[in-house]
XYZ file of C-alpha atoms in Angstrom:
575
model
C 0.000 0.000 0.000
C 1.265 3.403 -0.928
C 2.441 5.463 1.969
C 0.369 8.621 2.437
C 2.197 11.797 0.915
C 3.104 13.767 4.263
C 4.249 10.687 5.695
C 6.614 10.421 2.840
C 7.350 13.539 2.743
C 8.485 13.593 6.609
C 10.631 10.524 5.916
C 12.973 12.609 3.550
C 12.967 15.598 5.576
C 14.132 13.615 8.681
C 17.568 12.574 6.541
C 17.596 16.268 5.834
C 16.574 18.284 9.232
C 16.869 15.783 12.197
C 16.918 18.730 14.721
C 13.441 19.851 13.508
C 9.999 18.863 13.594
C 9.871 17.684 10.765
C 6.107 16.807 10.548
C 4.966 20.234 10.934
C 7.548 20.758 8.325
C 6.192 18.356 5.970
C 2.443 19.852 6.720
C 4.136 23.426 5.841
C 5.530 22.666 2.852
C 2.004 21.001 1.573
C 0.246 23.854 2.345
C 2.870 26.337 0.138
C 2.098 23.719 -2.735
C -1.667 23.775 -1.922
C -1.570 19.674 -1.532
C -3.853 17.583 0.632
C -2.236 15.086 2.563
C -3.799 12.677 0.769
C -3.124 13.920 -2.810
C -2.985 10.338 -4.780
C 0.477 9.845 -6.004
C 1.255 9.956 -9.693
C 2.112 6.494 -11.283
C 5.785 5.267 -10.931
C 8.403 5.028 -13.748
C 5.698 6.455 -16.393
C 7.735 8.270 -19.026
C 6.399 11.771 -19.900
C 8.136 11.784 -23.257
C 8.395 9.992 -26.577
C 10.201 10.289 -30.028
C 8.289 13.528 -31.090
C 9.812 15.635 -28.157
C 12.671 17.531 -29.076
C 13.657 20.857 -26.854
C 14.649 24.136 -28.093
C 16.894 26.381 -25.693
C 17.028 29.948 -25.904
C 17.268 33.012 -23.965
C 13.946 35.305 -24.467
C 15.741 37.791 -26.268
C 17.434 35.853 -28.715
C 15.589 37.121 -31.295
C 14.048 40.352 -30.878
C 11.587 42.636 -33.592
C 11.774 46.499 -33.215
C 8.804 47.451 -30.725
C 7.720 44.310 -29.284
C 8.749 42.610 -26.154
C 11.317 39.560 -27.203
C 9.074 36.843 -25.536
C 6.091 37.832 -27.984
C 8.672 37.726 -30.550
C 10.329 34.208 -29.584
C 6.793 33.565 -30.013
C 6.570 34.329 -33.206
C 9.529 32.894 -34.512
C 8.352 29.650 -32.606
C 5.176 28.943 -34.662
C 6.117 30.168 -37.683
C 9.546 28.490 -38.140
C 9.870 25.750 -35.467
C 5.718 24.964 -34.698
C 6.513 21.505 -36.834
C 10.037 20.713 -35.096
C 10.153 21.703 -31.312
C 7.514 20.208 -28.694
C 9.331 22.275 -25.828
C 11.107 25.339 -25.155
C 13.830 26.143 -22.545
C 13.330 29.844 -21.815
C 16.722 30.594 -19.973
C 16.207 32.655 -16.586
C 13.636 35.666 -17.852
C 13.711 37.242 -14.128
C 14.898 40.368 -13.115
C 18.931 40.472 -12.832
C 21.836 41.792 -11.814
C 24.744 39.647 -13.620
C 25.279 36.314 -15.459
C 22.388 36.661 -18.094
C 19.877 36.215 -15.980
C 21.440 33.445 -13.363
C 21.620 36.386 -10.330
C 17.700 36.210 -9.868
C 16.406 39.795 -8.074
C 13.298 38.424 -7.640
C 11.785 35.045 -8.648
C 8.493 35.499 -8.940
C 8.712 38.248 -11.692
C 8.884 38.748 -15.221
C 11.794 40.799 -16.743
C 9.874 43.605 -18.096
C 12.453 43.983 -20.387
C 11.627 40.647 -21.957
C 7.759 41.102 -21.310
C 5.105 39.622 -18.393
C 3.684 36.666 -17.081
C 0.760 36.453 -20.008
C 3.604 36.344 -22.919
C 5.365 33.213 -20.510
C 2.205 31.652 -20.351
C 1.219 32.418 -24.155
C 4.352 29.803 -24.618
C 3.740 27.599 -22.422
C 0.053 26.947 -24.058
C 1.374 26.158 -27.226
C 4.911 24.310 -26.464
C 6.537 22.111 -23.419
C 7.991 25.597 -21.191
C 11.376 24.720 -19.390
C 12.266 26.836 -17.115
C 14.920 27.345 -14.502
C 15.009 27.029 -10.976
C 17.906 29.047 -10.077
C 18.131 27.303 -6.952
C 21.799 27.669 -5.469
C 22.146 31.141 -5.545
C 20.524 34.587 -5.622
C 21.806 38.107 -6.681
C 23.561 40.278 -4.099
C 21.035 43.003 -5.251
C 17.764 41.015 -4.425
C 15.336 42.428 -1.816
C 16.497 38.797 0.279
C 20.074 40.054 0.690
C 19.279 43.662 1.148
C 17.291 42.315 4.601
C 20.180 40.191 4.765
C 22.679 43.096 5.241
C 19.627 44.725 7.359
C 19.672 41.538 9.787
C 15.440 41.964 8.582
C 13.375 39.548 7.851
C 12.006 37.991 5.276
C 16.379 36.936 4.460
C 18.172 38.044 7.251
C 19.361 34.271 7.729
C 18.476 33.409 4.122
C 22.297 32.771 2.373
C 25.044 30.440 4.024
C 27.715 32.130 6.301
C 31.147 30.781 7.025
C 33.076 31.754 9.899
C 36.712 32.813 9.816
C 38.829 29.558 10.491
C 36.112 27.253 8.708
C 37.990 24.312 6.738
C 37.017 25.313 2.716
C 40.194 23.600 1.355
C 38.402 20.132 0.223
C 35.713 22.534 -1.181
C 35.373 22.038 -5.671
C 34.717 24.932 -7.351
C 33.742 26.044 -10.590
C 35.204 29.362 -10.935
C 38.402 31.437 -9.912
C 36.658 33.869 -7.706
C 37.079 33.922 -4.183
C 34.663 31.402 -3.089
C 34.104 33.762 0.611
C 33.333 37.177 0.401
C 32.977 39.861 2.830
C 29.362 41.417 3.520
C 29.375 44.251 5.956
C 25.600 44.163 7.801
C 23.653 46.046 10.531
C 25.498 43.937 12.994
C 28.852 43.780 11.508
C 30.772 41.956 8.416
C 29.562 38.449 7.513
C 31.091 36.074 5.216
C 28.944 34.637 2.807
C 29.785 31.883 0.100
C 29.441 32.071 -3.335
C 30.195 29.632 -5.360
C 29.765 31.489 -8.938
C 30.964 35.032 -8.277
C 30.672 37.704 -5.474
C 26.979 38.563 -7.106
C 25.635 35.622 -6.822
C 25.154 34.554 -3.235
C 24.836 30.859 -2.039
C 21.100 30.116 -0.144
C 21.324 28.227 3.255
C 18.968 25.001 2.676
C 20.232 24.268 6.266
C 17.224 26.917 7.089
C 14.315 25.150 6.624
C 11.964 28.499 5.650
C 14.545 28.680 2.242
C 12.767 25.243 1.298
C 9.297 26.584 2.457
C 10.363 29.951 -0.371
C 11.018 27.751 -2.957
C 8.086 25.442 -2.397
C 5.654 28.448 -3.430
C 8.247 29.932 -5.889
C 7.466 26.199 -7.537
C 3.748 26.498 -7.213
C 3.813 29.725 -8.759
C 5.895 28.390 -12.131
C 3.324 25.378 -11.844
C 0.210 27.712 -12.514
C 2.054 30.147 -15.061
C 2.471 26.564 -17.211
C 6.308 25.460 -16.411
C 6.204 21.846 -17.016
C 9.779 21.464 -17.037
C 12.013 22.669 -14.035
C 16.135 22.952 -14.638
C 17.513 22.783 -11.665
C 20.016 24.933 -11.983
C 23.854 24.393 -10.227
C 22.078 21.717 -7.948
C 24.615 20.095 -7.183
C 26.544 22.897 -4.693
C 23.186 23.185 -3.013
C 24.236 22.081 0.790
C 27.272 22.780 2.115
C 29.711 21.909 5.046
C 32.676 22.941 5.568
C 35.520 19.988 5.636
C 33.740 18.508 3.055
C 33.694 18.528 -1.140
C 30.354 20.627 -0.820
C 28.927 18.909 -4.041
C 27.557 16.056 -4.125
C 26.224 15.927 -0.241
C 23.428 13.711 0.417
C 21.140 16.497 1.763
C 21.297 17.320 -1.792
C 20.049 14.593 -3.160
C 17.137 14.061 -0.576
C 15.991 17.964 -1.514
C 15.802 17.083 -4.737
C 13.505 14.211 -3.569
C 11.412 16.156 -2.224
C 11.181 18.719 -4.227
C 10.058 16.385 -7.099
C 7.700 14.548 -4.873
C 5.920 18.128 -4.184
C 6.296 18.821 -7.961
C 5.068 15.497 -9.221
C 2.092 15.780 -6.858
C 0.835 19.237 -7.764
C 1.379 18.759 -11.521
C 1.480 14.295 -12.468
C 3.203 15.452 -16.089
C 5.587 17.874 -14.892
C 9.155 17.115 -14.914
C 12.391 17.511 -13.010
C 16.108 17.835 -15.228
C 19.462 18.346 -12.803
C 22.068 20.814 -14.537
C 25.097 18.914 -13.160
C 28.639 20.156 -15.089
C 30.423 17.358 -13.607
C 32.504 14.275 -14.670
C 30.103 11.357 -15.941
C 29.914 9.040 -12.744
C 29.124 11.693 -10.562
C 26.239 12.943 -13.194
C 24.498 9.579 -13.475
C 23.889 9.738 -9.489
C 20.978 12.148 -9.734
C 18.934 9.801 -10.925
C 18.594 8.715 -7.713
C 16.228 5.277 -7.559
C 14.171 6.867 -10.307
C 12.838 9.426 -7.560
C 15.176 12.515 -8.396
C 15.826 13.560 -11.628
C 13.595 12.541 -14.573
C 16.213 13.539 -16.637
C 19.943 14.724 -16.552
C 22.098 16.487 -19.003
C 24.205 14.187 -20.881
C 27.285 16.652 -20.597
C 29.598 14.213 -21.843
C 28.099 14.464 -24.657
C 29.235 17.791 -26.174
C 33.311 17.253 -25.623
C 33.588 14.212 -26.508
C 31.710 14.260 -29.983
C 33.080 17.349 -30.332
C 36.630 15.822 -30.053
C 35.677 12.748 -31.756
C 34.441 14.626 -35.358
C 37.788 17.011 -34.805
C 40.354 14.077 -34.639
C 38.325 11.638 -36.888
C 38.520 8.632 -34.068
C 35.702 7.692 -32.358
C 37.737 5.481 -29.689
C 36.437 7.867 -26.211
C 32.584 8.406 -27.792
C 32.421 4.757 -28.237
C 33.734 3.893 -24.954
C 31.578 5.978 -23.470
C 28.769 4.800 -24.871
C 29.014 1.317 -23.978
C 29.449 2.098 -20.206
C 26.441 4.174 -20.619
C 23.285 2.416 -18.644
C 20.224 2.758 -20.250
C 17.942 4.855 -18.064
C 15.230 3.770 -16.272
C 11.348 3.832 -17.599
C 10.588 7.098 -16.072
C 14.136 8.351 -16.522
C 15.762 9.415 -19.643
C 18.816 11.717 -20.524
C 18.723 15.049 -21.900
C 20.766 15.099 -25.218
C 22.477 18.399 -26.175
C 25.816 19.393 -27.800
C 25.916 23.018 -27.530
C 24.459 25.457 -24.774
C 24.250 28.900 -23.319
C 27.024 28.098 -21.610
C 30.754 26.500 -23.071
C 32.186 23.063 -23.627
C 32.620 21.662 -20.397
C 35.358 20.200 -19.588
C 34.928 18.369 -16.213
C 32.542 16.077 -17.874
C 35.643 14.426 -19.593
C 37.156 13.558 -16.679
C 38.207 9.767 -16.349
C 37.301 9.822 -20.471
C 40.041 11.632 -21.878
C 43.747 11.796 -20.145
C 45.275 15.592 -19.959
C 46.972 15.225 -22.908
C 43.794 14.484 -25.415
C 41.776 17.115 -23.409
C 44.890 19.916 -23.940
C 45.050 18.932 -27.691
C 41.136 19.438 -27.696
C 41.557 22.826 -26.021
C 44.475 23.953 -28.383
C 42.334 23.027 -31.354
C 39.414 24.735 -30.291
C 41.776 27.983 -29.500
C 42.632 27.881 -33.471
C 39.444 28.062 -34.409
C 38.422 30.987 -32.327
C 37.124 29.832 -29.303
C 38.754 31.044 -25.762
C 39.163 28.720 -22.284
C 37.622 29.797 -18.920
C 39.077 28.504 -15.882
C 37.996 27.164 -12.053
C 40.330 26.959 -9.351
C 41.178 23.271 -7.736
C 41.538 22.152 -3.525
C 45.754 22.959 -4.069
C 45.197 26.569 -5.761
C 46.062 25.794 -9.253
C 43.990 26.977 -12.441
C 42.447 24.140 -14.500
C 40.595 24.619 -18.024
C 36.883 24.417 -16.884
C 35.025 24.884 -20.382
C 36.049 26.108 -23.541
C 33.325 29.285 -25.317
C 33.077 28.795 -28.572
C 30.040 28.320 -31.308
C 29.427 24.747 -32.382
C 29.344 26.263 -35.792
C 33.306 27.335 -35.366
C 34.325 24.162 -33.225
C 33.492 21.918 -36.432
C 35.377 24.213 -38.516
C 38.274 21.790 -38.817
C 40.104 18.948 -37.651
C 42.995 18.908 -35.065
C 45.823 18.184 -37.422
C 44.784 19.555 -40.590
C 43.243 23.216 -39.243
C 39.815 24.310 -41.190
C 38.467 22.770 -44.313
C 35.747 22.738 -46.635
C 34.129 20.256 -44.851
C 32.385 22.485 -42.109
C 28.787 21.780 -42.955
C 28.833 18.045 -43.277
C 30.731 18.333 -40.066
C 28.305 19.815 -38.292
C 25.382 18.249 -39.671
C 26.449 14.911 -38.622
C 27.215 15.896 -35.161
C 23.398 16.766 -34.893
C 22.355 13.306 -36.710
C 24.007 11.313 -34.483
C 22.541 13.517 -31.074
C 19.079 13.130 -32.486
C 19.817 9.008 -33.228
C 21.232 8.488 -29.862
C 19.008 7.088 -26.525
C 17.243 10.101 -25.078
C 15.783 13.792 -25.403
C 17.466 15.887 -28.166
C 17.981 19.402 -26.970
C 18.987 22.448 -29.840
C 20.433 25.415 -28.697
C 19.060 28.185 -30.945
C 22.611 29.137 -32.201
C 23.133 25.689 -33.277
C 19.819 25.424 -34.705
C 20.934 28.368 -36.876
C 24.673 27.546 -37.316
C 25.431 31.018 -35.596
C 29.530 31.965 -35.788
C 31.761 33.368 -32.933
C 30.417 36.558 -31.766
C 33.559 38.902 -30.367
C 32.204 41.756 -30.481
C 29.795 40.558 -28.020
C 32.472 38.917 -25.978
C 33.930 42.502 -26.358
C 30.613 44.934 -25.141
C 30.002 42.248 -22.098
C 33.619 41.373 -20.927
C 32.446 37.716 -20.269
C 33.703 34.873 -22.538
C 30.411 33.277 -22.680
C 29.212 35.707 -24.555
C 30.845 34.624 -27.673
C 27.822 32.484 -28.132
C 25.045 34.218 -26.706
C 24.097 36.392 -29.801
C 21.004 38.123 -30.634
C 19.513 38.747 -33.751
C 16.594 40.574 -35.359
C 13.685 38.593 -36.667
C 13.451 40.083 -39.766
C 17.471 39.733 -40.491
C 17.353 35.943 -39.082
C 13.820 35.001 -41.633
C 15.628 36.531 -44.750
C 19.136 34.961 -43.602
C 17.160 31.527 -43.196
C 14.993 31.730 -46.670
C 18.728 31.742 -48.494
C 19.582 28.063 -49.128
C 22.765 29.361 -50.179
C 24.098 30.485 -47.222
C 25.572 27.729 -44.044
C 22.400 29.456 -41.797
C 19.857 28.398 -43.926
C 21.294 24.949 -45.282
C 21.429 24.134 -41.516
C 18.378 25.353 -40.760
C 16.145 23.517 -43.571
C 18.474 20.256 -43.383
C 18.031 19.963 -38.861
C 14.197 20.073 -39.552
C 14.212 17.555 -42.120
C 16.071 15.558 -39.648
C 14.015 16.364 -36.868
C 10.940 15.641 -39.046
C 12.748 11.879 -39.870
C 13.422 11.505 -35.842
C 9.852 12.352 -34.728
C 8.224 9.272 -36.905
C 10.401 6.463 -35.788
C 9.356 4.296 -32.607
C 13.282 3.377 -32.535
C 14.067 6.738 -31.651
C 11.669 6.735 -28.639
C 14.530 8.178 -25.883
C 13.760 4.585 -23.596
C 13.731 2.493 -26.882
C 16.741 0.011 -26.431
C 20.621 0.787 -27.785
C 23.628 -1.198 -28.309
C 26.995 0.039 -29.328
C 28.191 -1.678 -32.922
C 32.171 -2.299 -33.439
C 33.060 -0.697 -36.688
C 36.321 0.799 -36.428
C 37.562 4.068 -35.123
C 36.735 6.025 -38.310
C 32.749 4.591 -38.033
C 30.478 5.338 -35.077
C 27.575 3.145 -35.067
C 24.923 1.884 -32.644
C 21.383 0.020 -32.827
C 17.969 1.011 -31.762
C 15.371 -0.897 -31.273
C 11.742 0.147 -30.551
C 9.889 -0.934 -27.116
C 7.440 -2.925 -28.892
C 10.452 -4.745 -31.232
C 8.743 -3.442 -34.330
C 11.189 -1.226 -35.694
C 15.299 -2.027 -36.020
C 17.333 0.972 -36.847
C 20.771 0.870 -37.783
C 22.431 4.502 -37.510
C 26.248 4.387 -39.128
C 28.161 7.600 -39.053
C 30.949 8.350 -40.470
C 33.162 10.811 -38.365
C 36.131 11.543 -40.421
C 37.242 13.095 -43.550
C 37.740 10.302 -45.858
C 35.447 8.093 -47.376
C 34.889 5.027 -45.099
C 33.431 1.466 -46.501
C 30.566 -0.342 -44.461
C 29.907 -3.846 -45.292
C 26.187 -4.374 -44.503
C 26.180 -8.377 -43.814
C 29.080 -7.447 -40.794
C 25.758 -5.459 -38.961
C 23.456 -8.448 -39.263
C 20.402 -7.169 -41.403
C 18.034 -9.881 -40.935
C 17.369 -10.961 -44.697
C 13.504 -11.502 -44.423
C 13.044 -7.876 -43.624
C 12.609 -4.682 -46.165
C 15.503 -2.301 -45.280
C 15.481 1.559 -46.458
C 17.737 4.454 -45.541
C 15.569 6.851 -43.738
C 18.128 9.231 -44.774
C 17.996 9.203 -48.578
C 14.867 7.401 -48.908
C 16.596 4.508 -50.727
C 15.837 1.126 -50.310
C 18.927 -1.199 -49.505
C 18.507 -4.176 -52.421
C 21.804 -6.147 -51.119
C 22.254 -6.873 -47.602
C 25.849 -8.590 -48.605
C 26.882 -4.930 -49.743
C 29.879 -2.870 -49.271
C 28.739 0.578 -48.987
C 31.126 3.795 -48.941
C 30.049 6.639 -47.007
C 31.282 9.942 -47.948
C 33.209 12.284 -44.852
C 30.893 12.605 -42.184
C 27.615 10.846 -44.400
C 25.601 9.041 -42.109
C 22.971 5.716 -42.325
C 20.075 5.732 -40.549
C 18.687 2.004 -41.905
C 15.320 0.886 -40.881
C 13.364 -2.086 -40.939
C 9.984 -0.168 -41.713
């Protein structure tokens, strides 16, 4: 028999708050979500997604039109260019802020006027999946919290986590270079506080069990403005203790347990993803038992196709992929090779040595793209993620510099994402193929800039009619792929893979659909030379009618030796 919710619920707070009552807790924390104690659960390991999901991820003013608020316009562009293609939309943080584009929230529970209101979010969010962020870890140093912070007032005066001088924070990880302590001075003398991104973004104390209670109706709130999806944002640094790692803790993982058993319980189809920028092992772990994440970023992902398509050998991605498990029913992993953010780096840890992830960095320098750094335990500066555009990391390979075969490049990158087991994700300036952008890099004095361009609607529709330029060839080719994706039951993101053994110079895996009625072959080749396949060595059973979903062409002789051109692909299916 299923245990009642606020029983439940007081069972995770317990590992969380020991010292507290923990019931009353439990019975508070209902109450900001506006649940019943005896709200029937949702069903268990149901998955809220199939092939025809594919995310989009943009900021709201990616694309703007002269006069109009940007979220009307992302609107725009949305159903007239993408209404066939996307099924959801990550809206990056469209709050009021003071730094970080938008990840030093002012206030949570407002729109950016800048960007446009509540209606225009919710004008979205009838129409497409909305993603949104929980920006969780942190807060701005300018939010009405920290100003009562620094006034010792209330509602925030013991909102954001204090360390006191002498505290052990040499175990502690850290993303950045900043100091991770800085100095506040308050009504009643200085404080340190810790933040883990920079000195504007302050760190929350989950230790204080009325920062849960906030977020608890910040989440109801996103609930009934349509957010389906919630990005947990930097999760992972959410509890902290000094003489430890403070990453990773297990009060971390039991908020996020409760958390999504208060989200899943206001809202059955809503959905939980944990932005974790760390190595692969470590990543996997927020799945928890199937009762954190639904889904995580797959941030190997990015740096290692990235460095397989740039040196031609797919050793590491294939690797990789066979010590990948396959998620859970009710699980799956979010798919992406370019972001808002860089390359990360971290995420290759244990999958390529120093040397293969310097050579990576070095290549990525020649075509443009600059490194930003975090700061280790002993004091020394490590490469942390590398800002470039996708569209100028596939410019090339490592030993041969830039050639003409950019486009193919990049277009097989994004055929073998949308092939592989889980949720593809398209960062608008991958979708369009956008280059390195200095000059923003230049106005903003922040590397990540480089890809965080914005363009006018009018400019990006004319730019995207001409199939003569890279934009629009990328543009018109990704939907056609998309459309291809969307159709096939093999390419449901729980439907079963296996890894094929084709040589270094040919990536390959298998999909199979749940219900074994569609086998799907997807062959890629990575580098640039042609590269022979012999279909009877991947074991098309002869009583079936094989086609290339790619081409369209039916495949006559299974005893074949096909060449594939530089980075050509197969996708070969039995139906």
């Amino acid at each position: 028999m299923t245990q009642p919710l606020a029983s439940r619920l007081e069972a995770m707070l317990q590992a969380v708050y020991p010292a507290h009552d923990c019931d009353a807790l439990a019975e508070s924390l209902l109450a900001a979500m506006g649940l019943a104690q005896n709200t029937p659960s949702p069903p268990t390991h149901q998955n809220l997604w199939d092939q025809r999901d594919v995310f989009l991820i943009t900021y709201a003013d990616s694309v703007q039109r002269e006069g109009e608020k940007p979220l009307r316009t992302l609107k725009r562009f949305l159903d007239d260019c993408l209404r066939d293609s996307v099924s959801a939309v990550h809206i990056l943080p469209f709050f009021p802020y003071s730094s970080d584009d938008g990840f030093a929230v002012m206030d949570y529970l407002a729109v950016n006027e800048a960007h446009g209101s509540w209606a225009d979010v919710e004008a979205i969010a009838r129409d497409y999946r909305l993603m949104a962020d929980l920006v969780i870890n942190h807060m701005s140093a300018r939010s009405r919290w920290f100003e009562n912070f620094r006034k010792r007032l209330d509602p925030g005066r013991d909102y954001f986590f204090e360390a006191r001088p002498g505290d052990d924070i040499s175990r502690v990880v850290r993303p950045r270079t900043s100091p991770l302590l800085s100095p506040v001075q308050t009504d009643d003398g200085e404080r340190l506080v810790w933040c883990t991104f920079s000195e504007d973004q302050v760190d929350l104390n989950f230790a204080n069990p009325r920062v849960l209670l906030e977020f608890a109706a910040i989440i109801r709130q996103y609930l009934e403005h349509g957010v389906r999806v919630f990005r947990m944002d930097a999760v992972a640094f959410l509890w902290k203790e000094p003489g430890t790692t403070c990453i990773h803790l297990q009060q971390t993982h039991e908020l996020i347990k409760v958390l999504r058993l208060l989200i899943e319980h206001h809202t059955p189809d809503a959905m939980v993803i944990t932005e974790t920028n760390v190595p692969n092992r470590e990543n996997l772990t927020y799945f928890g038992n199937a009762n954190e994440a639904h889904a995580v970023y797959n941030f190997s992902l990015p740096p290692l196709l990235i460095n397989t398509l740039v040196t031609g050998n797919c050793r590491h991605l294939k690797t990789w992929l066979m010590s990948m498990p396959p998620a859970q029913m009710g699980t799956t992993y979010l798919n992406f090779i370019a972001s808002h953010d860089g390359i990360g780096l971290r995420p290759t840890d244990g999958l390529l040595d120093d040397e293969e992830r310097q050579r990576l960095v070095n290549t990525m320098e020649s075509f443009g793209g600059k490194v930003s750094y975090r700061r280790t335990a002993d004091g020394r500066d490590q490469p942390y993620e590398i800002n470039i555009a996708l569209w100028n990391a596939l410019s090339g390979t490592a030993s041969g510099g830039a050639d003409h075969w950019q486009l193919q490049r990049f277009l097989c990158a994004h055929t073998i994402m949308l092939a592989l087991e889980g949720i593809p994700a398209f960062y608008i300036h991958s979708l369009l193929a956008t280059e390195n952008d200095y000059s923003r890099v230049e106005h903003t004095g922040r590397l990540r800039s480089i890809n965080r361009s914005q363009c006018q609607l009018a400019e990006l529709e004319q730019v995207l009619a001409d199939r003569s330029s890279h934009h629009g060839q990328v543009f018109h080719e990704l939907k056609r792929l998309i459309a291809i994706r969307r159709a096939q039951p093999a390419f449901h993101p729980n439907a079963t893979q296996f890894t094929l053994h084709l040589g270094l110079q040919l990536f390959g895996f298998w999909r199979q659909s749940t219900r074994r009625d569609q086998s799907l072959f997807c062959i890629h080749n990575i580098s640039c030379e042609p590269q022979q396949v012999a279909l009877g060595d991947i074991n098309l059973i002869g009583t079936d009618e094989w086609t290339d979903l790619l081409t369209g062409q039916p495949v006559t002789d299974l005893t074949a030796t096909v060449t594939l051109k530089p980075y050509q692909s197969l996708w070969l299916s039995n139906r």
